[in-house]
């Protein structure tokens, strides 16, 4: 199905939507304990609405021991006290809805905390009510783990438990045991969790590690990964990248659970689901997980969340998407709470941070489908170099110093020039970025040329462009400096050309493609005789006649 045929109605608001991710710990603290919370997020909803977003994605706020900062859940149906109460959540949803914003929450279904009552019961014996709710396995004859599966956070994916005298599986921390989706009662319980939040008024879910839910029941070993293969799932210093993850995730039975989840969400109005897919065959898996109308609404992969930013690489990402998932609905993201800040991560593009932020906003907002903006991207925030003694992230502590973890992108939002940049009256849980003093939201609000106002202008302009909101994509030939493609909805065609380098660039349009009526939107360029001239780190957008001949990959 071509995206050009899709219309934006009340029942598919998520198509072409701009979704703003809030990491609650770092957004706004309301009580001075140095940790952001839901009562802090609520009054800041105006900032998100004024940006032009259609929805808010809240990272986990559930009850948790916080060893992985909320991604280790000990109670799915309550708010952790550091974030507030269920009443605070209800007030947040009411405020968002009053501003026309949808609310998506982050469901972590693949694993729980080891402090969850289900796991405490499960590990207590072999015959309790939750005995098979987690992935338990016998040791080999020599006492070693049952297979070679690895944890993303380092080491074996198996932890010995002295009470059951068995190993349990954990794809992440040892304190995050994996649930056993082969147990029907587990699926039923998790669907009840989703129903609890749907009944409370949420508009959908971001599904953490959605392809990790189901494991191979035979516990077969993963084969090695050819060393020449580049992984998008983990840093190359991580041994996790040395396996082909054939058996520890992305099992066919997972699709049956997704169908059950979709059947539940379809009982409510205007709900959407976004899956996070980390897989060796990323777009093939995305296509499978979003196929038809009975699985996920959309999903995203890690291809644009790496440090690789050469135009030829980005062209290859879009080519792979068109080849393997061109009919699927994608939610694109250039940054989130798990990767270094975009303008720092893609520093190889050259120029200064503000130039990169302007250009990369144009790139993200020109892609087909929905897009996610991570908090602070709209301010052009840089990654913060958190010293080892102040690190909070267990991933970074384990992999230091070659991989410093995720704290650098999780530092508090800089709102104004009051104490602690307006984030808290107490001591922030992570250090503030020194150069973030020059990027505070209050200053950018007043600066017409700021990154913040550029995001606002581009999002507002994007809403007027049917080709950008709901059109398909034709990828034009690769170039060492320029990424170029055409977006089309019906007879409306828009050429998007981005010079992803710090040198002037010339891009020759394919024969038959005529671009006219250059659309400024703060970007300029010259188009004449089939040639686009772009200044360093510059984008341009131009109308393409409906009768122009387009040749290239299209979906």
C-alpha positions as a printed Julia matrix, in Angstrom:
555×3 Matrix{Float64}:
   0.0     0.0     0.0
   1.47    3.34   -0.99
   1.67    5.94    1.75
   0.37    8.43   -0.83
  -3.05    6.79   -0.52
  -3.28    7.36    3.22
  -5.37   10.16    4.65
  -5.06   11.76    8.05
  -8.31   11.22    9.9
  -9.27   10.9    13.53
  -8.62    7.18   13.43
  -5.1     7.36   12.01
  -3.75   10.51   13.64
  -0.39    8.77   14.09
   0.34    8.7    10.35
   2.84   11.46    9.75
   2.7    12.5    13.4
   5.5    14.27   15.25
   6.01   12.46   18.56
   8.01   14.07   21.37
   9.86   11.75   23.76
  10.0    12.79   27.41
  12.54   11.12   29.7
  10.79   12.03   32.97
  13.86   11.83   35.24
  15.46   14.67   33.3
  12.58   16.82   32.1
  11.41   18.85   35.12
  11.64   18.31   38.86
   8.73   19.68   40.92
   9.79   18.84   44.5
  13.49   19.62   44.71
  14.83   16.08   45.03
  16.87   16.48   41.83
  14.85   13.92   39.86
  12.26   14.88   37.28
   8.7    13.75   37.94
   5.19   13.7    36.49
   4.01   16.87   38.28
   7.02   18.53   36.66
   6.17   17.25   33.2
   2.54   18.44   33.31
   3.13   22.23   33.18
   5.82   21.71   30.52
   3.24   20.18   28.17
   2.78   23.67   26.76
   6.38   23.59   25.49
   5.63   20.38   23.6
   2.33   21.63   22.2
   3.94   24.9    21.1
   6.6    22.9    19.28
   3.84   21.48   17.09
   4.0    17.84   18.2
   0.91   15.66   18.04
   1.89   13.21   20.78
   4.08   12.69   23.85
   5.94    9.45   24.53
   6.72    9.03   28.24
   9.64    6.79   29.15
   8.87    4.42   32.07
   7.56    5.87   35.33
   6.35    2.59   36.87
   7.35    1.3    40.3
  10.94    0.11   40.05
  14.17   -0.33   42.03
  15.64    1.9    39.28
  18.7    -0.23   38.58
  17.98    0.46   34.9
  16.05    3.66   35.63
  12.54    2.36   35.19
  13.17   -0.27   32.54
  13.21   -2.77   35.41
   9.56   -2.8    36.48
   8.41   -4.17   39.82
   4.77   -3.05   39.5
   3.29   -2.38   36.07
   0.13   -0.75   37.38
   1.43    2.0    39.65
   3.66    5.07   39.51
   6.99    4.97   41.31
   6.93    7.42   44.26
   9.92    9.35   42.87
   7.74   10.22   39.87
   4.49   10.87   41.74
   1.16    9.06   41.94
  -1.54    7.68   39.7
  -3.47   10.89   40.36
  -0.47   12.86   39.04
  -0.5    10.69   35.93
  -4.21   11.34   35.42
  -3.59   15.09   35.69
  -0.79   14.84   33.13
  -3.04   13.01   30.67
  -5.83   15.54   31.2
  -3.44   18.45   30.55
  -2.05   16.8    27.43
  -5.49   16.08   26.05
  -6.61   19.65   26.75
  -3.74   20.79   24.51
  -4.63   18.31   21.76
  -1.68   16.03   22.57
  -1.91   12.25   22.57
  -0.11   10.34   25.35
   1.92    7.2    24.64
   3.55    5.27   27.48
   6.59    3.01   27.35
   5.64   -0.61   28.07
   8.53   -2.9    29.02
   7.04   -6.34   28.49
  10.03   -8.54   27.69
  11.36   -8.57   31.25
  10.64   -7.37   34.78
  12.73   -6.45   37.79
  13.88   -9.31   39.99
  11.92   -7.45   42.7
   8.61   -8.03   40.9
   6.32  -10.3    42.97
   6.0   -12.62   39.99
   9.75  -13.31   39.96
  10.04  -13.54   43.72
   7.45  -16.3    43.62
   8.89  -17.91   40.5
  12.38  -18.31   41.98
  11.08  -19.69   45.28
  10.38  -23.22   44.01
   9.72  -25.39   40.96
   6.01  -25.77   41.6
   4.62  -22.36   42.59
   1.93  -20.43   40.69
   4.55  -18.46   38.74
   7.11  -21.23   38.34
   7.11  -21.1    34.53
   6.54  -17.35   34.13
  10.26  -16.75   33.52
  12.84  -18.49   31.33
  14.45  -21.13   33.52
  16.91  -23.78   32.3
  19.09  -26.52   33.71
  22.84  -26.16   33.73
  24.96  -28.28   31.43
  26.65  -31.31   32.96
  29.71  -29.18   33.75
  27.62  -26.5    35.46
  27.94  -23.92   32.71
  24.96  -22.04   31.21
  22.61  -23.9    28.86
  23.82  -22.11   25.71
  25.96  -19.26   24.38
  23.38  -16.46   24.48
  24.75  -13.09   25.58
  23.36  -10.13   27.47
  23.44   -6.74   25.77
  24.84   -5.34   29.01
  27.81   -7.72   28.97
  28.52  -11.38   29.7
  26.25  -14.39   29.57
  22.48  -13.97   29.25
  22.13  -16.58   32.01
  22.34  -16.09   35.77
  22.55  -18.92   38.29
  19.89  -18.9    40.99
  20.72  -20.86   44.14
  17.11  -21.25   45.24
  15.92  -23.11   42.16
  19.41  -24.31   41.28
  18.74  -23.35   37.7
  19.76  -20.57   35.37
  17.36  -17.81   34.43
  17.63  -15.77   31.24
  18.25  -12.0    31.18
  18.85  -10.1    27.95
  19.89   -7.05   29.96
  20.93   -6.73   33.63
  20.99   -9.8    35.86
  18.27   -7.97   37.83
  16.02   -7.98   34.73
  14.84  -11.58   34.26
  13.08  -12.33   30.99
   9.43  -13.32   31.02
   8.44  -16.6    29.38
   6.02  -15.74   26.59
   5.54  -19.45   25.87
   3.42  -19.45   29.04
  -0.16  -18.35   28.17
  -0.7   -16.92   31.66
   2.19  -14.49   31.1
   0.62  -13.17   27.93
  -2.74  -12.83   29.65
  -1.21  -10.89   32.55
   0.61   -8.49   30.23
  -2.53   -7.86   28.21
  -4.24   -7.0    31.48
  -1.46   -4.45   32.09
  -2.08   -2.86   28.71
  -5.83   -2.78   29.41
  -5.22   -1.07   32.76
  -3.5     1.86   31.05
  -5.89    1.97   28.1
  -8.78    2.26   30.54
  -6.87    5.09   32.21
  -6.87    7.09   28.97
  -3.54    6.52   27.25
  -3.52    6.78   23.47
  -1.03    4.03   22.79
   2.23    2.37   23.62
   5.87    2.49   22.71
   6.89   -1.16   23.1
  10.41   -1.59   24.41
  12.53   -4.33   22.76
   9.44   -5.67   21.03
  11.25   -8.46   19.16
  12.86   -9.8    22.38
   9.65  -11.19   23.83
   9.91  -14.8    22.67
  12.94  -17.11   22.82
  13.67  -20.42   21.1
  12.25  -23.17   23.31
  15.02  -25.56   22.25
  17.63  -23.08   23.52
  19.82  -23.57   20.47
  23.17  -21.76   20.29
  23.42  -18.6    18.23
  25.89  -18.85   15.32
  28.84  -16.44   15.14
  28.53  -13.16   13.29
  31.02  -12.53   10.46
  33.47   -9.99   11.87
  33.05   -7.76    8.82
  29.34   -7.22    9.6
  28.35   -3.9    11.16
  25.87   -4.09   14.02
  23.23   -1.43   14.68
  22.08   -3.02   17.94
  25.11   -2.47   20.19
  28.55   -0.79   20.14
  31.21   -2.84   18.37
  33.2    -3.11   21.62
  30.31   -5.2    22.97
  30.69   -8.98   22.38
  26.92   -9.09   21.78
  27.73   -7.95   18.23
  29.72  -11.14   17.6
  26.65  -13.36   17.36
  23.86  -13.73   14.85
  20.83  -13.48   17.1
  18.87  -16.26   15.48
  17.44  -17.98   18.53
  17.42  -15.6    21.51
  14.88  -13.21   19.95
  12.65  -12.51   16.91
  10.9   -15.87   17.07
   7.8   -16.5    14.91
   5.57  -17.06   17.95
   6.06  -13.4    18.84
   3.74  -12.4    16.03
   0.89  -14.29   17.68
   1.25  -12.21   20.83
   1.37   -8.99   18.81
  -1.89  -10.02   17.17
  -3.45  -10.48   20.61
  -2.19   -7.07   21.69
  -3.51   -5.42   18.53
  -6.91   -7.05   19.02
  -7.01   -5.47   22.48
  -5.99   -1.99   21.33
  -8.51   -2.12   18.49
 -11.27   -2.23   21.09
 -10.41    1.41   21.91
 -10.56    4.53   19.77
  -7.53    6.09   18.09
  -4.84    3.9    19.72
  -1.42    3.34   18.2
   1.54    1.06   18.93
   5.21    1.71   18.14
   7.66   -1.16   18.36
  11.38   -0.81   19.05
  13.17   -3.39   16.88
  16.78   -4.35   17.41
  17.58   -7.12   14.96
  20.19   -8.35   12.5
  17.61   -8.13    9.69
  16.06   -4.91   10.85
  13.75   -3.81    8.03
  12.66   -7.34    7.16
  11.59   -7.76   10.78
   9.91   -4.35   10.78
   7.93   -5.28    7.67
   6.81   -8.52    9.29
   5.88   -6.89   12.59
   3.74   -4.2    10.92
   2.22   -6.34    8.17
  -1.51   -6.07    7.66
  -3.86   -4.52   10.18
  -3.47   -6.99   13.03
   0.08   -6.42   14.32
   1.94   -3.23   15.23
   0.82    0.07   13.75
   4.45    1.13   13.19
   7.99    0.45   14.36
  11.5     1.82   14.28
  14.97    0.34   14.04
  18.49    1.45   15.05
  19.87    2.25   11.61
  19.87    6.03   12.18
  20.82    5.8    15.86
  24.47    4.96   15.17
  27.42    7.32   14.69
  27.5     6.6    10.95
  26.35    9.69    9.09
  28.0     9.77    5.67
  25.49   10.56    2.92
  26.3     7.26    1.22
  25.49    5.39    4.45
  22.21    7.26    4.89
  21.36    6.59    1.26
  21.99    2.9     1.97
  19.67    2.98    4.99
  16.84    4.41    2.9
  17.59    1.95    0.09
  17.39   -0.95    2.55
  14.13    0.41    3.94
  12.62    0.69    0.45
  13.82   -2.77   -0.51
  12.77   -4.64    2.64
   9.98   -2.57    4.18
   8.8    -0.04    1.62
   5.15   -0.87    2.24
   5.5    -0.81    6.02
   4.83    2.13    8.25
   7.97    3.43    9.92
   8.49    5.78   12.84
  11.83    7.49   12.3
  14.16    8.71   15.01
  17.65   10.22   15.01
  18.04   10.26   18.77
  16.65    8.89   22.02
  17.61    8.09   25.61
  19.93    5.25   24.59
  22.38    6.99   22.23
  24.62   10.08   22.39
  23.04   13.41   21.49
  22.61   13.82   17.75
  24.66   16.96   17.12
  27.59   15.38   18.98
  27.17   11.88   17.59
  27.17   13.2    14.02
  29.97   15.71   14.54
  31.74   14.2    11.52
  29.37   16.21    9.32
  31.39   19.3    10.27
  30.22   22.83   10.92
  29.08   23.96   14.35
  26.4    22.37   16.49
  23.72   24.89   15.56
  24.26   24.34   11.81
  24.06   20.58   12.27
  20.95   20.87   14.41
  19.16   22.97   11.75
  20.08   20.57    8.97
  19.27   17.4    10.87
  15.87   18.75   11.86
  15.17   19.14    8.14
  16.4    15.6     7.46
  14.3    13.96   10.19
  11.15   15.88    9.35
  11.46   15.05    5.64
  11.36   11.27    6.12
   8.23    9.25    5.3
   6.01    8.21    8.19
   5.92    9.4    11.77
   8.96   10.89   13.52
  10.18   11.0    17.12
  11.99   14.0    18.59
  13.93   13.26   21.77
  13.73   15.91   24.48
  16.4    18.55   23.96
  16.95   17.9    20.25
  14.77   20.93   19.6
  17.33   22.97   21.57
  20.32   21.49   19.72
  21.7    20.02   22.95
  25.14   18.43   22.86
  26.14   15.21   24.62
  27.59   15.71   28.1
  30.87   14.01   29.05
  29.9    12.61   32.46
  32.98   11.62   34.5
  33.18    8.01   35.63
  32.64    8.86   39.3
  29.29   10.49   38.44
  28.02    7.79   36.07
  24.63    6.3    36.87
  24.12    4.01   33.87
  25.11    0.38   34.6
  25.75   -0.18   30.88
  28.38    2.56   30.82
  29.96    1.48   34.1
  30.4    -2.05   32.71
  31.74   -0.99   29.29
  33.91    1.99   30.42
  36.03    3.56   29.01
  35.51    2.6    25.35
  31.76    2.96   25.77
  30.63    5.5    28.34
  27.0     4.52   28.44
  23.88    6.59   28.05
  24.14    9.22   30.77
  25.51   11.85   28.39
  22.17   12.13   26.59
  20.09   11.91   29.77
  21.28   15.03   31.58
  18.58   17.51   32.7
  16.75   19.84   30.32
  18.01   23.46   30.46
  14.93   25.66   30.75
  16.23   29.08   31.87
  19.01   30.84   33.76
  17.67   30.2    37.26
  19.34   27.71   39.6
  20.28   24.46   37.87
  18.99   25.91   34.6
  15.42   25.75   35.86
  15.36   21.96   36.17
  15.43   21.59   39.96
  15.99   23.51   43.17
  17.97   20.54   44.51
  21.02   18.65   43.31
  20.4    17.22   39.8
  20.64   13.43   39.55
  23.1    13.89   36.66
  25.37   16.89   36.1
  24.14   19.7    33.91
  25.85   20.27   30.59
  28.24   23.22   30.89
  27.54   24.49   27.38
  23.8    23.94   27.84
  23.82   27.32   29.61
  23.98   28.83   26.12
  21.1    26.7    24.82
  18.35   27.24   27.4
  14.77   27.2    26.16
  13.94   30.69   27.43
  16.71   32.26   25.33
  15.79   30.26   22.26
  12.15   31.23   22.64
  13.16   34.87   22.11
  15.66   34.2    19.29
  13.95   33.97   15.9
  16.95   32.12   14.44
  17.27   29.59   17.25
  17.14   25.83   16.79
  13.9    25.78   18.8
  12.15   28.24   16.52
  13.49   26.49   13.45
  11.9    23.23   14.65
   8.63   25.08   15.24
   8.67   26.66   11.79
   9.58   23.44   10.03
   6.94   21.38   11.85
   4.29   24.0    11.07
   5.36   24.1     7.4
   5.48   20.3     7.24
   1.83   20.15    8.26
   0.96   22.14    5.12
   2.86   19.75    2.84
   0.85   16.64    2.07
   3.86   15.08    0.36
   5.86   15.28    3.59
   3.1    14.21    5.96
   1.76   11.27    4.01
   3.6    10.86    0.74
   5.75    8.04   -0.55
   9.48    8.32   -1.19
  11.56    8.01   -4.34
  15.27    7.81   -3.59
  17.5     9.64   -6.07
  21.05    8.48   -6.93
  23.68    8.35   -4.21
  26.22   11.15   -3.86
  29.29   11.65   -1.66
  27.9    14.85   -0.15
  24.19   15.11   -0.93
  21.24   12.98    0.09
  18.34   13.56   -2.3
  14.86   12.12   -2.61
  11.39   13.08   -3.77
   8.29   12.85   -1.61
   4.99   12.46   -3.45
   1.31   12.45   -2.48
  -0.99   12.36   -5.47
   0.12   15.07   -7.88
   2.08   16.9    -5.2
   5.82   16.27   -5.43
   8.56   17.76   -3.3
  12.29   17.44   -3.92
  14.36   17.23   -0.73
  18.12   17.72   -1.09
  20.49   17.93    1.86
  24.19   18.72    1.73
  25.48   16.58    4.59
  28.99   17.96    4.43
  30.89   21.09    5.42
  31.83   21.92    1.83
  29.78   23.36   -1.06
  28.11   20.68   -3.15
  26.67   20.29   -6.63
  24.08   17.61   -7.29
  22.97   16.71  -10.79
  19.31   15.77  -10.97
  18.49   12.6   -12.9
  17.34   13.09  -16.47
  13.69   14.06  -16.63
  13.5    15.48  -13.1
  12.77   19.16  -13.19
  12.66   21.09   -9.93
  11.0    24.49   -9.82
   9.55   26.94   -7.32
  12.27   26.7    -4.71
  10.65   26.64   -1.28
  12.74   28.61    1.16
  11.63   27.82    4.7
  14.89   29.21    5.98
  16.87   27.14    3.49
  18.22   28.4     0.22
  19.98   26.95   -2.75
  20.18   27.33   -6.49
  18.65   25.06   -9.09
  19.38   25.62  -12.73
  19.89   23.41  -15.77
  19.22   20.28  -13.74
  21.9    21.14  -11.17
  21.41   21.89   -7.47
  24.02   24.08   -5.79
  24.09   23.83   -2.02
  26.18   25.61    0.59
  27.76   23.53    3.39
  25.22   21.87    5.7
  22.36   23.28    3.68
  19.03   21.81    2.61
  16.64   22.87   -0.08
  13.11   21.9    -1.0
  11.59   22.43   -4.41
   8.43   21.56   -6.25
   8.66   18.86   -8.92
   6.13   18.97  -11.79
   3.58   16.18  -11.71
   4.57   15.07  -15.22
   8.29   14.73  -14.39
   9.76   11.28  -14.89
  11.04    9.85  -11.62
  13.49    6.99  -11.71
  14.71    5.38   -8.53
  13.56    3.19   -5.67
  10.03    4.11   -4.65
   7.64    3.13   -1.89
